[in-house]
Amino acid sequence: MSLDENRVYATDAEKLTVAAEEARRGASEGGIPIGAALFDGEGRLLGSGHNRRVQDGDPSMHAETAAFRNAGRRPTYRDTIMVTTLSPCWYCSGLVRQFNIGQVVIGEARTFHGGHDWLAEHGVAVTVLDDAECVSMMTEFIAAEPRLWFEDIGESQ
């Protein structure tokens, strides 16, 4: 995704549009429709990405990881906002804690309840938007590809 460093995404819903576009991109590539984006405290996009576990054959390539990698190095991440279409798994929740990302905005937590309660308990500001498009993308994917879904969340079917 090309970054417009001057654009400010003012609301959580606007930020979620970036992550949702990444999720749709991942689905169009035959992957798992989870997207994420990292913003600075002013709402400028630093980096975005989508789950590429299937496409790359890399089990560590989660959406939040891709967004974080694409954002590049910063001296601190305390003022950043991770926006993800789905509640972050323990792996991605660990990334948020390791780098002290201050806020997480989640598109939905109905289809998967990851580590966001744990993040909130450790001082991360967490917002769950319960976005209908995010719920629909995951519900349809889980119904169509249960094997890939259970592989992604590390559970047996």
Coordinates of N, CA and C in Angstrom, one line a residue:
M1 N 0.8 -1.2 0.0 CA 0.0 0.0 0.0 C 0.9 1.2 0.0
S2 N 0.6 2.2 -0.9 CA 1.4 3.4 -0.9 C 0.9 4.3 0.2
L3 N 1.8 4.9 0.9 CA 1.4 5.7 2.1 C 1.3 7.2 1.7
D4 N 0.2 7.8 2.1 CA 0.1 9.2 2.0 C 0.4 9.7 3.4
E5 N 1.6 10.2 3.6 CA 2.1 10.6 4.9 C 1.4 11.8 5.4
N6 N 0.6 12.5 4.5 CA -0.1 13.7 5.0 C -1.5 13.4 5.4
R7 N -2.1 12.3 5.0 CA -3.4 12.0 5.3 C -3.6 11.7 6.8
V8 N -4.6 12.2 7.4 CA -4.9 11.9 8.8 C -6.2 11.2 8.8
Y9 N -6.2 10.0 9.4 CA -7.4 9.2 9.6 C -7.9 9.6 11.0
A10 N -8.9 10.4 11.0 CA -9.4 11.0 12.3 C -10.1 10.1 13.2
T11 N -10.9 9.1 12.7 CA -11.7 8.3 13.5 C -11.2 6.8 13.5
D12 N -11.7 6.1 14.5 CA -11.3 4.7 14.5 C -12.0 4.0 13.2
A13 N -13.2 4.4 12.9 CA -13.8 3.8 11.7 C -13.0 4.1 10.4
E14 N -12.5 5.3 10.3 CA -11.6 5.6 9.1 C -10.4 4.7 9.1
K15 N -9.8 4.6 10.3 CA -8.6 3.8 10.4 C -8.9 2.3 10.0
L16 N -10.0 1.8 10.4 CA -10.4 0.4 10.1 C -10.6 0.2 8.7
T17 N -10.9 1.2 7.9 CA -11.1 1.0 6.4 C -9.7 0.6 5.8
V18 N -8.6 1.0 6.3 CA -7.3 0.6 5.8 C -7.1 -0.9 6.1
A19 N -7.4 -1.3 7.4 CA -7.2 -2.7 7.7 C -8.1 -3.6 7.0
A20 N -9.4 -3.1 6.8 CA -10.4 -3.9 6.0 C -10.0 -4.1 4.6
E21 N -9.4 -3.1 4.0 CA -8.9 -3.2 2.6 C -7.8 -4.2 2.5
E22 N -6.9 -4.2 3.5 CA -5.8 -5.2 3.6 C -6.4 -6.6 3.7
A23 N -7.5 -6.8 4.5 CA -8.1 -8.1 4.7 C -8.7 -8.6 3.4
R24 N -9.4 -7.7 2.7 CA -9.9 -8.0 1.4 C -8.8 -8.4 0.4
R25 N -7.7 -7.7 0.4 CA -6.6 -8.1 -0.4 C -6.1 -9.5 -0.1
G26 N -6.0 -9.8 1.2 CA -5.5 -11.1 1.6 C -6.5 -12.2 1.1
A27 N -7.8 -12.0 1.2 CA -8.8 -12.9 0.7 C -8.7 -13.1 -0.8
S28 N -8.4 -12.0 -1.5 CA -8.3 -12.1 -3.0 C -7.1 -12.9 -3.5
E29 N -6.1 -13.0 -2.6 CA -4.9 -13.7 -2.8 C -5.0 -15.2 -2.4
G30 N -6.2 -15.6 -1.9 CA -6.4 -16.9 -1.4 C -6.0 -17.2 0.0
G31 N -5.8 -16.1 0.7 CA -5.4 -16.2 2.1 C -6.5 -15.9 3.1
I32 N -6.1 -15.8 4.3 CA -7.0 -15.5 5.4 C -7.3 -14.0 5.5
P33 N -8.6 -13.7 5.5 CA -9.0 -12.2 5.4 C -8.9 -11.5 6.7
I34 N -7.6 -11.3 7.2 CA -7.3 -10.5 8.3 C -6.4 -9.4 7.9
G35 N -6.7 -8.1 8.2 CA -5.8 -7.0 7.9 C -5.5 -6.2 9.1
A36 N -4.5 -5.4 9.0 CA -4.1 -4.5 10.1 C -3.4 -3.3 9.6
A37 N -3.3 -2.3 10.4 CA -2.6 -1.0 10.0 C -2.1 -0.4 11.3
L38 N -0.9 0.2 11.2 CA -0.4 0.9 12.4 C -0.3 2.4 12.0
F39 N -0.9 3.2 13.0 CA -1.0 4.6 12.8 C -0.2 5.3 13.9
D40 N 0.3 6.5 13.6 CA 0.8 7.3 14.7 C -0.3 8.0 15.5
G41 N 0.1 8.6 16.6 CA -0.9 9.2 17.5 C -1.8 10.3 16.8
E42 N -1.3 10.9 15.7 CA -2.1 11.9 15.0 C -3.0 11.3 14.0
G43 N -2.9 10.0 13.8 CA -3.8 9.3 12.8 C -3.1 9.1 11.4
R44 N -1.8 9.4 11.3 CA -1.1 9.1 10.0 C -0.7 7.7 9.9
L45 N -1.0 7.1 8.7 CA -0.7 5.7 8.5 C 0.8 5.5 8.4
L46 N 1.3 4.6 9.2 CA 2.8 4.2 9.2 C 3.0 3.0 8.4
G47 N 2.1 2.0 8.4 CA 2.3 0.8 7.7 C 1.0 -0.1 7.8
S48 N 0.8 -0.9 6.8 CA -0.4 -1.8 6.8 C 0.1 -3.1 6.2
G49 N -0.8 -4.1 6.5 CA -0.5 -5.4 5.9 C -1.6 -6.4 6.2
H50 N -1.5 -7.6 5.6 CA -2.5 -8.6 5.8 C -1.9 -9.9 6.1
N51 N -2.7 -10.8 6.7 CA -2.2 -12.2 7.0 C -1.8 -12.8 5.7
R52 N -0.5 -13.3 5.7 CA 0.1 -13.9 4.5 C 0.6 -15.4 4.8
R53 N 0.0 -16.0 5.8 CA 0.5 -17.3 6.2 C 0.4 -18.3 5.1
V54 N -0.8 -18.3 4.4 CA -1.0 -19.2 3.3 C -0.1 -18.8 2.1
Q55 N -0.2 -17.6 1.7 CA 0.5 -17.1 0.5 C 2.1 -17.3 0.6
D56 N 2.6 -17.1 1.8 CA 4.1 -17.1 2.0 C 4.5 -18.5 2.6
G57 N 3.6 -19.3 3.0 CA 4.0 -20.5 3.7 C 4.7 -20.2 5.0
D58 N 4.4 -19.1 5.6 CA 5.1 -18.6 6.8 C 4.1 -18.4 8.0
P59 N 4.2 -19.3 9.0 CA 3.2 -19.2 10.0 C 3.3 -18.0 10.9
S60 N 4.3 -17.2 10.8 CA 4.5 -16.0 11.6 C 3.9 -14.8 10.9
M61 N 3.5 -14.9 9.7 CA 3.1 -13.7 8.9 C 1.6 -13.3 9.1
H62 N 1.4 -12.9 10.3 CA 0.0 -12.4 10.7 C -0.1 -10.9 10.2
A63 N -1.4 -10.5 10.2 CA -1.6 -9.1 9.7 C -0.9 -8.1 10.5
E64 N -1.0 -8.2 11.9 CA -0.4 -7.2 12.7 C 1.1 -7.2 12.6
T65 N 1.7 -8.4 12.4 CA 3.1 -8.5 12.1 C 3.5 -7.8 10.9
A66 N 2.7 -8.0 9.8 CA 3.0 -7.4 8.5 C 2.9 -5.8 8.6
A67 N 1.9 -5.4 9.3 CA 1.7 -3.9 9.4 C 2.9 -3.3 10.2
F68 N 3.3 -4.0 11.3 CA 4.4 -3.6 12.1 C 5.7 -3.5 11.3
R69 N 6.0 -4.6 10.6 CA 7.2 -4.6 9.7 C 7.1 -3.5 8.7
N70 N 6.0 -3.3 8.1 CA 5.9 -2.3 7.0 C 6.0 -0.9 7.5
A71 N 5.7 -0.7 8.8 CA 5.8 0.6 9.4 C 7.3 1.1 9.6
G72 N 8.2 0.1 9.8 CA 9.6 0.4 9.9 C 9.9 0.8 11.4
R73 N 11.2 1.1 11.6 CA 11.7 1.4 12.9 C 11.2 2.8 13.4
R74 N 11.0 2.8 14.7 CA 10.7 4.1 15.4 C 11.4 4.0 16.7
P75 N 11.8 5.1 17.3 CA 12.4 5.1 18.6 C 11.5 4.6 19.7
T76 N 10.2 4.8 19.5 CA 9.1 4.3 20.5 C 7.8 4.1 19.7
Y77 N 7.0 3.2 20.3 CA 5.7 2.9 19.7 C 4.6 3.2 20.6
R78 N 4.9 3.9 21.8 CA 3.9 4.2 22.8 C 2.8 5.0 22.2
D79 N 3.1 5.9 21.3 CA 2.0 6.8 20.8 C 1.3 6.2 19.5
T80 N 1.5 4.9 19.2 CA 1.0 4.3 18.0 C -0.3 3.6 18.3
I81 N -1.1 3.4 17.2 CA -2.4 2.7 17.3 C -2.4 1.6 16.3
M82 N -2.6 0.3 16.8 CA -2.7 -0.8 16.0 C -4.2 -1.0 15.7
V83 N -4.5 -1.1 14.4 CA -5.9 -1.3 14.0 C -5.9 -2.6 13.3
T84 N -6.8 -3.5 13.7 CA -6.9 -4.9 13.2 C -8.3 -5.3 13.0
T85 N -8.6 -6.0 11.9 CA -9.9 -6.4 11.6 C -10.5 -7.5 12.6
L86 N -9.6 -8.2 13.3 CA -9.9 -9.3 14.2 C -9.2 -9.2 15.5
S87 N -9.8 -9.6 16.6 CA -9.1 -9.6 17.9 C -7.7 -10.2 17.7
P88 N -6.6 -9.6 18.2 CA -5.3 -10.1 18.0 C -5.1 -11.4 18.8
C89 N -4.5 -12.4 18.1 CA -4.1 -13.7 18.8 C -3.0 -13.4 19.9
W90 N -2.6 -14.4 20.6 CA -1.6 -14.2 21.6 C -0.3 -13.8 21.0
Y91 N 0.1 -14.3 19.9 CA 1.3 -13.9 19.2 C 1.3 -12.4 18.9
C92 N 0.2 -11.9 18.3 CA 0.2 -10.5 18.0 C -0.1 -9.6 19.2
S93 N -0.8 -10.1 20.2 CA -0.9 -9.4 21.5 C 0.5 -9.2 22.1
G94 N 1.3 -10.3 22.0 CA 2.7 -10.2 22.5 C 3.5 -9.1 21.8
L95 N 3.3 -8.9 20.5 CA 3.9 -7.9 19.8 C 3.5 -6.5 20.3
V96 N 2.2 -6.3 20.5 CA 1.7 -5.1 21.1 C 2.4 -4.8 22.4
R97 N 2.4 -5.8 23.3 CA 3.0 -5.5 24.6 C 4.5 -5.3 24.5
Q98 N 5.2 -6.1 23.7 CA 6.7 -6.0 23.6 C 7.1 -4.6 23.2
F99 N 6.4 -4.0 22.3 CA 6.8 -2.7 21.8 C 6.0 -1.6 22.4
N100 N 5.2 -1.9 23.4 CA 4.4 -0.9 24.1 C 3.5 0.0 23.2
I101 N 2.9 -0.7 22.3 CA 1.9 0.0 21.4 C 0.7 0.4 22.4
G102 N 0.4 1.7 22.4 CA -0.5 2.2 23.4 C -2.0 2.0 23.2
Q103 N -2.4 1.7 21.9 CA -3.8 1.5 21.7 C -4.0 0.5 20.6
V104 N -5.1 -0.3 20.8 CA -5.5 -1.3 19.7 C -7.0 -1.1 19.4
V105 N -7.3 -0.9 18.2 CA -8.7 -0.8 17.7 C -9.0 -2.1 16.9
I106 N -10.1 -2.8 17.3 CA -10.4 -4.1 16.8 C -11.7 -4.0 16.0
G107 N -11.7 -4.6 14.8 CA -12.9 -4.6 14.0 C -14.0 -5.5 14.6
E108 N -13.6 -6.7 15.0 CA -14.6 -7.6 15.6 C -13.9 -8.6 16.5
A109 N -14.6 -9.1 17.5 CA -14.1 -10.2 18.4 C -15.2 -11.3 18.5
R110 N -16.1 -11.3 17.6 CA -17.2 -12.4 17.7 C -16.7 -13.7 17.3
T111 N -16.0 -13.7 16.2 CA -15.5 -15.0 15.6 C -14.2 -15.5 16.3
F112 N -13.5 -14.6 16.9 CA -12.3 -15.0 17.6 C -12.0 -14.0 18.7
H113 N -11.9 -14.5 19.9 CA -11.6 -13.6 21.1 C -10.2 -13.9 21.5
G114 N -9.3 -13.0 21.0 CA -7.9 -13.2 21.2 C -7.4 -12.7 22.6
G115 N -6.3 -12.0 22.5 CA -5.7 -11.5 23.8 C -6.0 -10.1 24.2
H116 N -7.1 -9.5 23.6 CA -7.4 -8.1 23.9 C -7.8 -7.8 25.3
D117 N -8.4 -8.7 26.1 CA -8.6 -8.5 27.5 C -7.3 -8.4 28.3
W118 N -6.4 -9.3 27.9 CA -5.1 -9.3 28.6 C -4.4 -7.9 28.3
L119 N -4.5 -7.5 27.0 CA -3.8 -6.2 26.7 C -4.4 -5.0 27.5
A120 N -5.8 -5.0 27.7 CA -6.4 -4.0 28.4 C -6.0 -4.1 29.9
E121 N -5.8 -5.3 30.4 CA -5.4 -5.5 31.8 C -4.0 -4.9 32.0
H122 N -3.2 -4.8 30.9 CA -1.8 -4.3 31.0 C -1.7 -2.9 30.5
G123 N -2.8 -2.1 30.5 CA -2.7 -0.7 30.2 C -2.9 -0.3 28.8
V124 N -3.1 -1.2 27.9 CA -3.4 -0.9 26.5 C -4.8 -0.4 26.3
A125 N -5.0 0.7 25.7 CA -6.4 1.2 25.4 C -7.0 0.3 24.3
V126 N -8.0 -0.4 24.6 CA -8.6 -1.3 23.6 C -10.0 -0.9 23.2
T127 N -10.3 -0.8 21.9 CA -11.7 -0.5 21.5 C -12.1 -1.6 20.5
V128 N -13.2 -2.2 20.8 CA -13.8 -3.2 19.8 C -15.0 -2.5 19.1
L129 N -14.9 -2.4 17.8 CA -15.9 -1.7 17.0 C -17.1 -2.6 16.7
D130 N -17.0 -3.9 16.7 CA -18.0 -4.8 16.3 C -18.5 -4.5 14.9
D131 N -17.6 -4.3 13.9 CA -17.9 -3.9 12.6 C -18.6 -5.1 11.8
A132 N -19.7 -4.8 11.1 CA -20.4 -5.8 10.4 C -19.6 -6.4 9.3
E133 N -18.9 -5.6 8.5 CA -18.1 -6.1 7.4 C -17.0 -7.1 7.9
C134 N -16.3 -6.7 9.0 CA -15.3 -7.6 9.6 C -15.9 -8.9 10.0
V135 N -17.1 -8.9 10.7 CA -17.7 -10.1 11.1 C -18.1 -11.0 9.9
S136 N -18.6 -10.3 8.9 CA -19.1 -11.1 7.7 C -17.9 -11.7 7.0
M137 N -16.8 -11.0 6.8 CA -15.6 -11.6 6.2 C -15.1 -12.8 6.9
M138 N -15.0 -12.7 8.2 CA -14.5 -13.9 9.0 C -15.5 -15.0 9.0
T139 N -16.8 -14.7 9.2 CA -17.8 -15.8 9.3 C -17.9 -16.6 8.0
E140 N -17.8 -15.8 6.8 CA -17.8 -16.5 5.5 C -16.6 -17.3 5.3
F141 N -15.4 -16.8 5.7 CA -14.2 -17.5 5.6 C -14.2 -18.8 6.4
I142 N -14.6 -18.7 7.6 CA -14.5 -19.8 8.5 C -15.5 -20.9 8.0
A143 N -16.6 -20.6 7.5 CA -17.5 -21.6 6.9 C -16.9 -22.2 5.7
A144 N -16.2 -21.4 4.8 CA -15.7 -21.9 3.6 C -14.4 -22.7 3.8
E145 N -13.6 -22.3 4.7 CA -12.2 -22.8 4.9 C -11.9 -23.2 6.4
P146 N -12.7 -24.1 7.0 CA -12.5 -24.4 8.4 C -11.1 -24.9 8.7
R147 N -10.5 -25.7 7.8 CA -9.2 -26.3 8.0 C -8.1 -25.2 8.1
L148 N -8.2 -24.2 7.2 CA -7.2 -23.1 7.2 C -7.4 -22.3 8.5
W149 N -8.7 -22.1 8.9 CA -9.0 -21.2 10.0 C -8.4 -21.9 11.3
F150 N -8.6 -23.2 11.5 CA -8.1 -23.8 12.7 C -6.6 -23.9 12.7
E151 N -6.0 -24.0 11.5 CA -4.6 -24.0 11.4 C -4.1 -22.6 11.9
D152 N -4.8 -21.6 11.4 CA -4.3 -20.2 11.7 C -4.4 -19.9 13.2
I153 N -5.4 -20.4 13.9 CA -5.5 -20.1 15.3 C -4.9 -21.2 16.2
G154 N -4.2 -22.2 15.6 CA -3.4 -23.2 16.3 C -4.3 -24.2 17.0
E155 N -5.4 -24.5 16.5 CA -6.3 -25.5 17.1 C -6.6 -26.6 16.1
S156 N -6.9 -27.8 16.7 CA -7.3 -28.9 15.8 C -8.8 -28.8 15.6
Q157 N -9.2 -29.3 14.4 CA -10.6 -29.2 14.1 C -11.4 -30.3 14.7

